[in-house]
Each structure stands twice: as structure tokens, then as C-alpha cells.
GROMACS .gro file of N, CA, C and O in nm:
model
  388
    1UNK      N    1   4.525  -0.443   0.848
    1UNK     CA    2   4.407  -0.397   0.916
    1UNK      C    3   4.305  -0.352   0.811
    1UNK      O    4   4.330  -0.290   0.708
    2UNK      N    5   4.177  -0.397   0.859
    2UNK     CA    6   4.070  -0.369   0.684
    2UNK      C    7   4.044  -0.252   0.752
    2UNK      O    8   4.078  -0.222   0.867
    3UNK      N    9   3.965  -0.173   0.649
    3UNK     CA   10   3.925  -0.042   0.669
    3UNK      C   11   3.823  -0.022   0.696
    3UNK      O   12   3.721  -0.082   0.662
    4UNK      N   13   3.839   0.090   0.776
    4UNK     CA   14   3.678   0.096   0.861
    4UNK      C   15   3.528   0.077   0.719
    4UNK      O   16   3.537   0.141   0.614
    5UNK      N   17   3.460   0.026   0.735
    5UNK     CA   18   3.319   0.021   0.628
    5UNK      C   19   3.290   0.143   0.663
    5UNK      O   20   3.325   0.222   0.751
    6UNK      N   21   3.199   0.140   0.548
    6UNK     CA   22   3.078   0.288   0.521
    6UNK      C   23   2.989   0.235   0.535
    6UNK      O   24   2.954   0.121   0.505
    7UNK      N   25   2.911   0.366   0.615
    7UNK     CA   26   2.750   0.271   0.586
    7UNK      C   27   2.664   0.261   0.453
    7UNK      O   28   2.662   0.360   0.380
    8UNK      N   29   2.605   0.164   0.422
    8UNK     CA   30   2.550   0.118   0.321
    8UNK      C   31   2.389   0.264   0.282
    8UNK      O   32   2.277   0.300   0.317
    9UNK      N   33   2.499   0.292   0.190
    9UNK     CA   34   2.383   0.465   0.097
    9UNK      C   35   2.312   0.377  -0.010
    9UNK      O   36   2.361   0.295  -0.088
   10UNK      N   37   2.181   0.418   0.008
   10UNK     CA   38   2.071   0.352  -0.035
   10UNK      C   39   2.019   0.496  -0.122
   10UNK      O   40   2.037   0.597  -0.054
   11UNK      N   41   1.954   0.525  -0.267
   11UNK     CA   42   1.960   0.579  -0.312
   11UNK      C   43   1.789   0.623  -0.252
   11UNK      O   44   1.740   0.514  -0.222
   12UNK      N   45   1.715   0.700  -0.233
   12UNK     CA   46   1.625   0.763  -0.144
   12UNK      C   47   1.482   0.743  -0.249
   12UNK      O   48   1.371   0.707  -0.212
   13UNK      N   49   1.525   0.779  -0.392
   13UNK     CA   50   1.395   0.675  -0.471
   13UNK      C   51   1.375   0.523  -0.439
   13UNK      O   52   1.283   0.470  -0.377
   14UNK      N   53   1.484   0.466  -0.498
   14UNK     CA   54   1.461   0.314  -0.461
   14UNK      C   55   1.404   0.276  -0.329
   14UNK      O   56   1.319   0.188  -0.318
   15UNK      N   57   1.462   0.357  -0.210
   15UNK     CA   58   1.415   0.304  -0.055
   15UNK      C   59   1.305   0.328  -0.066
   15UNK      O   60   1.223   0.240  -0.041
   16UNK      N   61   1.260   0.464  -0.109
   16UNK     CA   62   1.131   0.508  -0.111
   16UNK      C   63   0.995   0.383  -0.190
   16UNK      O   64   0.889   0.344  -0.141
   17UNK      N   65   1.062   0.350  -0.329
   17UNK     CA   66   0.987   0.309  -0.351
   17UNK      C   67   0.987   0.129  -0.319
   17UNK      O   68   0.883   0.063  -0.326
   18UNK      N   69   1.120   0.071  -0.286
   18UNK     CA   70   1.116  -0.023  -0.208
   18UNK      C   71   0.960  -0.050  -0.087
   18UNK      O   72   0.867  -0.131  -0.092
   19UNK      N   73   0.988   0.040  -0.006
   19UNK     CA   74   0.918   0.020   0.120
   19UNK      C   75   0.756   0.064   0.055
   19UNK      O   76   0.652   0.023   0.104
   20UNK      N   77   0.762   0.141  -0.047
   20UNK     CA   78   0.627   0.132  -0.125
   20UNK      C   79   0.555  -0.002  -0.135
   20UNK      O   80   0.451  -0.031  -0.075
   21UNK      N   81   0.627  -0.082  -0.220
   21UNK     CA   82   0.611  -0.219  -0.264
   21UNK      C   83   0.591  -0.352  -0.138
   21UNK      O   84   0.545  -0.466  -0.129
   22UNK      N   85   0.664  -0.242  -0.047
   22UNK     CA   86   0.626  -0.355   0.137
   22UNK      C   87   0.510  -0.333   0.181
   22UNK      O   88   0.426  -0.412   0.227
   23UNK      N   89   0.507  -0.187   0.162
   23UNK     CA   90   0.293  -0.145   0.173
   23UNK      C   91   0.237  -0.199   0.145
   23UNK      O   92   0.149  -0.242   0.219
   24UNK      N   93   0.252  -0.250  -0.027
   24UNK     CA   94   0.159  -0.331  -0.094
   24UNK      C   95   0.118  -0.479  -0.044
   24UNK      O   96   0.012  -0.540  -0.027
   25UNK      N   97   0.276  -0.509  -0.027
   25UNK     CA   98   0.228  -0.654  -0.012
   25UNK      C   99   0.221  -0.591   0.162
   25UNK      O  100   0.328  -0.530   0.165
   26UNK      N  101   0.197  -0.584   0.216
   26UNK     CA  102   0.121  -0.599   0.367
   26UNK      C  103  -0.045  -0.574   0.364
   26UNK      O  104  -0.139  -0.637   0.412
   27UNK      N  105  -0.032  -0.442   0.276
   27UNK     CA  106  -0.227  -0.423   0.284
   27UNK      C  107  -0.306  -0.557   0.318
   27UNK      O  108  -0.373  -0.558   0.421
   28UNK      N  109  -0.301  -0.682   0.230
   28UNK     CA  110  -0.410  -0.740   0.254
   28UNK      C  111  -0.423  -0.851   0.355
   28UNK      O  112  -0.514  -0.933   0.371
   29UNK      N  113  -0.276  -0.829   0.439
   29UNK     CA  114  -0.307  -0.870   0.547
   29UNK      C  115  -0.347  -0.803   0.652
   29UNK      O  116  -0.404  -0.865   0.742
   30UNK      N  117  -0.320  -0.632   0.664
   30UNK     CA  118  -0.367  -0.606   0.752
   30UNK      C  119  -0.489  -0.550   0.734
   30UNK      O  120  -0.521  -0.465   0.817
   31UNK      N  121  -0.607  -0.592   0.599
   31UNK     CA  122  -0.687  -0.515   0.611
   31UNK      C  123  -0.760  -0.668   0.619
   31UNK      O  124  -0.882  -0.655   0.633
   32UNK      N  125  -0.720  -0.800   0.615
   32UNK     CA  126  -0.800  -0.902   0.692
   32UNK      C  127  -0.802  -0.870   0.817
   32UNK      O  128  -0.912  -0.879   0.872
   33UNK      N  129  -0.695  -0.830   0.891
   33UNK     CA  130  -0.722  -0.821   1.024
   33UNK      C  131  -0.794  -0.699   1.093
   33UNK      O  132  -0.843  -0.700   1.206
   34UNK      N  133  -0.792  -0.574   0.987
   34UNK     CA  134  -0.924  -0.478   1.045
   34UNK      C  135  -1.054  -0.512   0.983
   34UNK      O  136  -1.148  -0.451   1.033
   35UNK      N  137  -1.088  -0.603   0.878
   35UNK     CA  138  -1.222  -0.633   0.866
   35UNK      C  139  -1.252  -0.728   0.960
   35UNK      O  140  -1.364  -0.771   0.936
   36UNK      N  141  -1.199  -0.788   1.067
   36UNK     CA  142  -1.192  -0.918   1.142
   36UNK      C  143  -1.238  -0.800   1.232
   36UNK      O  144  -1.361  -0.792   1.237
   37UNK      N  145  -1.187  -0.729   1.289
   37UNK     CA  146  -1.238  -0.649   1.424
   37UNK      C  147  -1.333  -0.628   1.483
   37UNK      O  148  -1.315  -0.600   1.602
   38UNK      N  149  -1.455  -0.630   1.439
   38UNK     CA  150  -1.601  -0.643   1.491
   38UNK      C  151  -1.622  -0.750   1.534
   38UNK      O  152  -1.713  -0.747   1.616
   39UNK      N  153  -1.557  -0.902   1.508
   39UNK     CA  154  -1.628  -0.990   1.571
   39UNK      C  155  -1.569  -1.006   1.680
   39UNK      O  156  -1.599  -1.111   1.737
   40UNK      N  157  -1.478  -0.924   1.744
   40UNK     CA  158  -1.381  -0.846   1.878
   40UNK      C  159  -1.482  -0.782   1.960
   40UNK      O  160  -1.488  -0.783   2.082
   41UNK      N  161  -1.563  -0.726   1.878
   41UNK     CA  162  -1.679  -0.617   1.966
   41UNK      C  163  -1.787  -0.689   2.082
   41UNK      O  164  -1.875  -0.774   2.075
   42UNK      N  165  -1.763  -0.654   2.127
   42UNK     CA  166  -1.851  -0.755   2.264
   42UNK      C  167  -2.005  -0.653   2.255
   42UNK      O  168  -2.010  -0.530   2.251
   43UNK      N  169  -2.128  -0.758   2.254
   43UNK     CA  170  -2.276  -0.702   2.202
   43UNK      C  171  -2.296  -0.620   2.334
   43UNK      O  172  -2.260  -0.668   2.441
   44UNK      N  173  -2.350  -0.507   2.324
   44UNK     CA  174  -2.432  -0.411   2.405
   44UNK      C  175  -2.519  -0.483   2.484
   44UNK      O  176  -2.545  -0.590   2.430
   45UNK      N  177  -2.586  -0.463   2.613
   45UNK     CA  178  -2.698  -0.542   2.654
   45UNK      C  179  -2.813  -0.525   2.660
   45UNK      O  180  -2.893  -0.529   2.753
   46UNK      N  181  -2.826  -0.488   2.471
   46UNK     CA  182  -2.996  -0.495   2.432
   46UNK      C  183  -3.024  -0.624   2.329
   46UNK      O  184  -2.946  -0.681   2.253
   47UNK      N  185  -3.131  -0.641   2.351
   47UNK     CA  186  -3.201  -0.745   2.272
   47UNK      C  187  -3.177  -0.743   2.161
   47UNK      O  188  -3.170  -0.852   2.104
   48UNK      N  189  -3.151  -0.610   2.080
   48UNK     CA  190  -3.177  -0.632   1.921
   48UNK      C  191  -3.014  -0.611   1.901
   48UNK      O  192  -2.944  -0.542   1.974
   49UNK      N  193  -2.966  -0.690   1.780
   49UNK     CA  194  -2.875  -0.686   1.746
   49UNK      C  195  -2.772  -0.570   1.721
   49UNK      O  196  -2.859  -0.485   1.705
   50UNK      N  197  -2.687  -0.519   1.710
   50UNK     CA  198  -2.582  -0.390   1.702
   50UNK      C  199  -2.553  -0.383   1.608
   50UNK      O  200  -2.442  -0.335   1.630
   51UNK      N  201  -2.561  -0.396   1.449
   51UNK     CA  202  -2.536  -0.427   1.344
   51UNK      C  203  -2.506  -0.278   1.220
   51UNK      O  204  -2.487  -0.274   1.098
   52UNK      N  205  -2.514  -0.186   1.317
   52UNK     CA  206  -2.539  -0.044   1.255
   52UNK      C  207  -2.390   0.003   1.243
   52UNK      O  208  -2.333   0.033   1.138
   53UNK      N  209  -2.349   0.004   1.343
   53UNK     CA  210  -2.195   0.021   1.402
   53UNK      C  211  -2.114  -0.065   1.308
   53UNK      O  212  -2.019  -0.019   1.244
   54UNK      N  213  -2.145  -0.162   1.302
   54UNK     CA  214  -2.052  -0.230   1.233
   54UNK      C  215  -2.106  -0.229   1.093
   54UNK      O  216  -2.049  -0.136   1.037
   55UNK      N  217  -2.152  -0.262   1.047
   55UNK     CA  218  -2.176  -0.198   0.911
   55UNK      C  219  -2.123  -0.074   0.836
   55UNK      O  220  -2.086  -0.059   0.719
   56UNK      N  221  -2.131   0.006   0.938
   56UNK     CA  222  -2.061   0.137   0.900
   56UNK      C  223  -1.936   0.134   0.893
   56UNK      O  224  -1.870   0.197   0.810
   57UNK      N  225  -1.875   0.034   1.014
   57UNK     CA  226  -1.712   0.052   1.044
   57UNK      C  227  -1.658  -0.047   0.890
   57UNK      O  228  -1.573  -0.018   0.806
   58UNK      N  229  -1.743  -0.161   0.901
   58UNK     CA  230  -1.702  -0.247   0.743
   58UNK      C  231  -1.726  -0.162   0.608
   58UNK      O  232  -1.679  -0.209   0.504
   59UNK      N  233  -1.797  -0.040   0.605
   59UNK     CA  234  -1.793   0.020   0.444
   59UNK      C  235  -1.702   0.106   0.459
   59UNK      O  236  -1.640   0.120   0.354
   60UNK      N  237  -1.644   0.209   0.589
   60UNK     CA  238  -1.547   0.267   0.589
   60UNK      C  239  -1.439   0.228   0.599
   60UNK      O  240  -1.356   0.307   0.554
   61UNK      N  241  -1.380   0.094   0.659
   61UNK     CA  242  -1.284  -0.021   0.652
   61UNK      C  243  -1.219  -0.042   0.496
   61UNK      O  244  -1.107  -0.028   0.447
   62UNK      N  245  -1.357  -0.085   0.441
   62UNK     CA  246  -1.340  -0.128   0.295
   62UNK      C  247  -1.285   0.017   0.168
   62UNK      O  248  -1.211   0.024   0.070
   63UNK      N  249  -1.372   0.111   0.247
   63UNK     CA  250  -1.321   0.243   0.151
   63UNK      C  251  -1.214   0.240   0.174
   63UNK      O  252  -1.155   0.174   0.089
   64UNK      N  253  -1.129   0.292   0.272
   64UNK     CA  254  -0.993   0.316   0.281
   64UNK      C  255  -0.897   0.215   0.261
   64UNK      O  256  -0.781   0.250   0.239
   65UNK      N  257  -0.921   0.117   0.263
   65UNK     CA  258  -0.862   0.000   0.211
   65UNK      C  259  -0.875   0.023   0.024
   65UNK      O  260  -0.783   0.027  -0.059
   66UNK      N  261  -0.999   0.032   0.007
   66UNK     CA  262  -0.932   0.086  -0.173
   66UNK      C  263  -0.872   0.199  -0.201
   66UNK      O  264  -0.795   0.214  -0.296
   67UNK      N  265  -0.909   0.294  -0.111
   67UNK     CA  266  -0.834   0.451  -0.114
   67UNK      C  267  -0.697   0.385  -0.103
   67UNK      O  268  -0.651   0.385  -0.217
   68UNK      N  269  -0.620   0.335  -0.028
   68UNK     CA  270  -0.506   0.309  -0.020
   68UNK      C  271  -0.401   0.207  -0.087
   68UNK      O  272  -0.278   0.201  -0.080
   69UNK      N  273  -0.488   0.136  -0.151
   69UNK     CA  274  -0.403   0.082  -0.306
   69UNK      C  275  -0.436   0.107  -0.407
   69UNK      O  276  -0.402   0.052  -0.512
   70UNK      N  277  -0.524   0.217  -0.389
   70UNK     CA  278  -0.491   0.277  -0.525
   70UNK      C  279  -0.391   0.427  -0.508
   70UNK      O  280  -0.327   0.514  -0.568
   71UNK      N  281  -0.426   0.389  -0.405
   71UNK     CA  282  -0.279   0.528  -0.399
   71UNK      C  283  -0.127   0.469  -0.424
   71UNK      O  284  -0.040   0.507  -0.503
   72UNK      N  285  -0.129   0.364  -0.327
   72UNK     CA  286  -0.006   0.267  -0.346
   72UNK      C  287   0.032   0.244  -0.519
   72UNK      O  288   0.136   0.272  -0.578
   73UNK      N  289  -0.084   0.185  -0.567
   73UNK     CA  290  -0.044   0.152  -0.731
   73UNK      C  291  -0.035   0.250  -0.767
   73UNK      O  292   0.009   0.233  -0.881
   74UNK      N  293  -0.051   0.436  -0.740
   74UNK     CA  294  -0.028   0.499  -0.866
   74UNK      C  295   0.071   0.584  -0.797
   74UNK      O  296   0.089   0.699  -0.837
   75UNK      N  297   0.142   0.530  -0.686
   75UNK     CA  298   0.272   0.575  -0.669
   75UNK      C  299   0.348   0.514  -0.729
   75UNK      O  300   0.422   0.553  -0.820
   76UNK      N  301   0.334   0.366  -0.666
   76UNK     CA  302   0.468   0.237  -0.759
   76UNK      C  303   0.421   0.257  -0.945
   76UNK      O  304   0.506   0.217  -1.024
   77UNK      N  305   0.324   0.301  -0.990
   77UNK     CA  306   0.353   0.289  -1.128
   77UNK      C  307   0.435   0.415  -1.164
   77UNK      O  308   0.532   0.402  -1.239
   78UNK      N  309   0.402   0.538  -1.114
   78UNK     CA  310   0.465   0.632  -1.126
   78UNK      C  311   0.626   0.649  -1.111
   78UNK      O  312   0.702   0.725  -1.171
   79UNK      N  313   0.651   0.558  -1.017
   79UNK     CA  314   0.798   0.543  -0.971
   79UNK      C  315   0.835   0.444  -1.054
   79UNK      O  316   0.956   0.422  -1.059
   80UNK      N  317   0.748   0.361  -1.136
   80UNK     CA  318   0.840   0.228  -1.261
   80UNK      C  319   0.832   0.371  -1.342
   80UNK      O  320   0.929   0.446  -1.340
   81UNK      N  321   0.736   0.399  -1.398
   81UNK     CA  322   0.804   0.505  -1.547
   81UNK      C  323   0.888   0.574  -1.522
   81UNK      O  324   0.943   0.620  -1.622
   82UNK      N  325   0.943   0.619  -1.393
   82UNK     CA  326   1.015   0.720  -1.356
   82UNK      C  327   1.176   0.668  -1.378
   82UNK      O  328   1.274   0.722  -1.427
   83UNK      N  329   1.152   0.535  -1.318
   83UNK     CA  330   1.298   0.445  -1.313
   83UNK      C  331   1.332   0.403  -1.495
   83UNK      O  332   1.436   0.402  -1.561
   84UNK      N  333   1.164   0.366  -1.533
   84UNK     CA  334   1.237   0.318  -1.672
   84UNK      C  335   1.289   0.414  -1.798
   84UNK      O  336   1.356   0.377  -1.894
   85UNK      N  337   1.232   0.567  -1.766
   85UNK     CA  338   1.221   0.650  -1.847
   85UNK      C  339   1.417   0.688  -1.793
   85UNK      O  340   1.503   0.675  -1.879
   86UNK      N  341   1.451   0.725  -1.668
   86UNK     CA  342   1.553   0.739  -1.629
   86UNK      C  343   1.700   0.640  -1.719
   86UNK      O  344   1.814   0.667  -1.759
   87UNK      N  345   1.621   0.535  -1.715
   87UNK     CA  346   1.749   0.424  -1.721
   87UNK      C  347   1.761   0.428  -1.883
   87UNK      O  348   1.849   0.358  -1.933
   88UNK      N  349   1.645   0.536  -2.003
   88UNK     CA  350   1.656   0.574  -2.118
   88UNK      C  351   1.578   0.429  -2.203
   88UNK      O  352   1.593   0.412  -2.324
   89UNK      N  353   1.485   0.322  -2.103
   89UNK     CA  354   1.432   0.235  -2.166
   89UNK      C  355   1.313   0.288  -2.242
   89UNK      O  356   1.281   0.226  -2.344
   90UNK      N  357   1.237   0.407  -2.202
   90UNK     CA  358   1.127   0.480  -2.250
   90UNK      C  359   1.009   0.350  -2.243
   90UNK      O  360   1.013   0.230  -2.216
   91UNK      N  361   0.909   0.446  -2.283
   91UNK     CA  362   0.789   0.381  -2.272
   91UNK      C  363   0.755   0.331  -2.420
   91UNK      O  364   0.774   0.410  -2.513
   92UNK      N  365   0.719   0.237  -2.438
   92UNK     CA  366   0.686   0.181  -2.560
   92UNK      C  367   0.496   0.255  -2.605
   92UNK      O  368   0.389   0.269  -2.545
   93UNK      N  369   0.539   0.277  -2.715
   93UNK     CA  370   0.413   0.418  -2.770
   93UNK      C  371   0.260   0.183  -2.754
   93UNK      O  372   0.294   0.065  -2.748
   94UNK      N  373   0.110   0.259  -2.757
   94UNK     CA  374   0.042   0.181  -2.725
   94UNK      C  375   0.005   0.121  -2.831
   94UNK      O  376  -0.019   0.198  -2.924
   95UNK      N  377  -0.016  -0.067  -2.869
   95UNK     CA  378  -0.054  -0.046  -2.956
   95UNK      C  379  -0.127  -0.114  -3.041
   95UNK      O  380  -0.125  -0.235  -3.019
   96UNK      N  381  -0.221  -0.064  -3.174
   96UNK     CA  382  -0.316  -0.077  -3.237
   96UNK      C  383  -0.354  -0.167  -3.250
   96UNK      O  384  -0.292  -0.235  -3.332
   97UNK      N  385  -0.494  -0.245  -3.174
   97UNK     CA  386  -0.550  -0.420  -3.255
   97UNK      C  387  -0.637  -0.371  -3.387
   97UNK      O  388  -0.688  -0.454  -3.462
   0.00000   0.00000   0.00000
């Protein structure tokens, strides 16, 4: 009779920074699909175009979309020096052209 399994312990950096790296690669699909969202917006029923609203929603779209990989990249870089400094590979000093 095999023995009952364990459940599979995932070390809480790696998951952490695993699902980091799933952030990343998802952002730029889902920030095609919130810059896509205005042409969703059905026009008001005035003559002149609505273009204010959305303008605004596309520069605040676009901000937080860079706010958020650059947060992403300076978590995942933080979490590589963290892993490589750990594993005693150290950081290689920078260097001189």
C-alpha cells in the first residue's frame, strides 16, 4: 500500500515571486484590453464629439500601467539579488569601459 502523499510545500519566496513573473507577463495583455475600452463607450447624444473622457481615462490607463511594471520589475529584480546573493553567487562588482 503506497503512502498517503504530502501536499506539495512550495517555498513562499519562490511562489511569491513566481506569480510575480505571471504579473509580468499578463500586464500587456491586459492593459491592451483596458486601452481598448473606450471604443466600448457608446457616444452621448450631442453633436460634438466626447473625447475629454476618454483622453483622460487613456493618460490615466497608461500611468498606471507604467506605475505597475515598474513596480513589478523592482520587485522581481529585488527578489533575483535576493535569490542570487542567498545561493552565495553574489553580485559581480560593475565594470570599467
Amino acid at each position: 500500500m503506497p503512502k498517503a502523499s504530502q501536499p506539495l510545500f512550495l517555498a513562499r519566496r519562490s511562489y511569491r515571486r513566481r506569480r510575480m513573473m505571471d504579473a509580468a507577463r499578463v500586464l500587456p495583455i491586459a492593459g491592451a484590453v483596458i486601452l481598448m475600452l473606450p471604443a466600448l463607450w457608446s457616444p452621448e447624444a450631442t453633436p460634438e464629439p466626447d473625447t475629454a473622457r476618454g483622453t483622460v481615462y487613456l493618460f490615466a490607463a497608461w500611468g498606471m500601467l507604467i506605475a505597475c511594471a515598474f513596480l513589478l520589475a523592482r520587485r522581481l529584480g529585488d527578489a533575483q539579488y535576493e535569490e542570487e546573493t542567498a545561493e552565495g553567487g553574489g553580485r559581480l562588482p560593475p565594470q570599467e569601459h
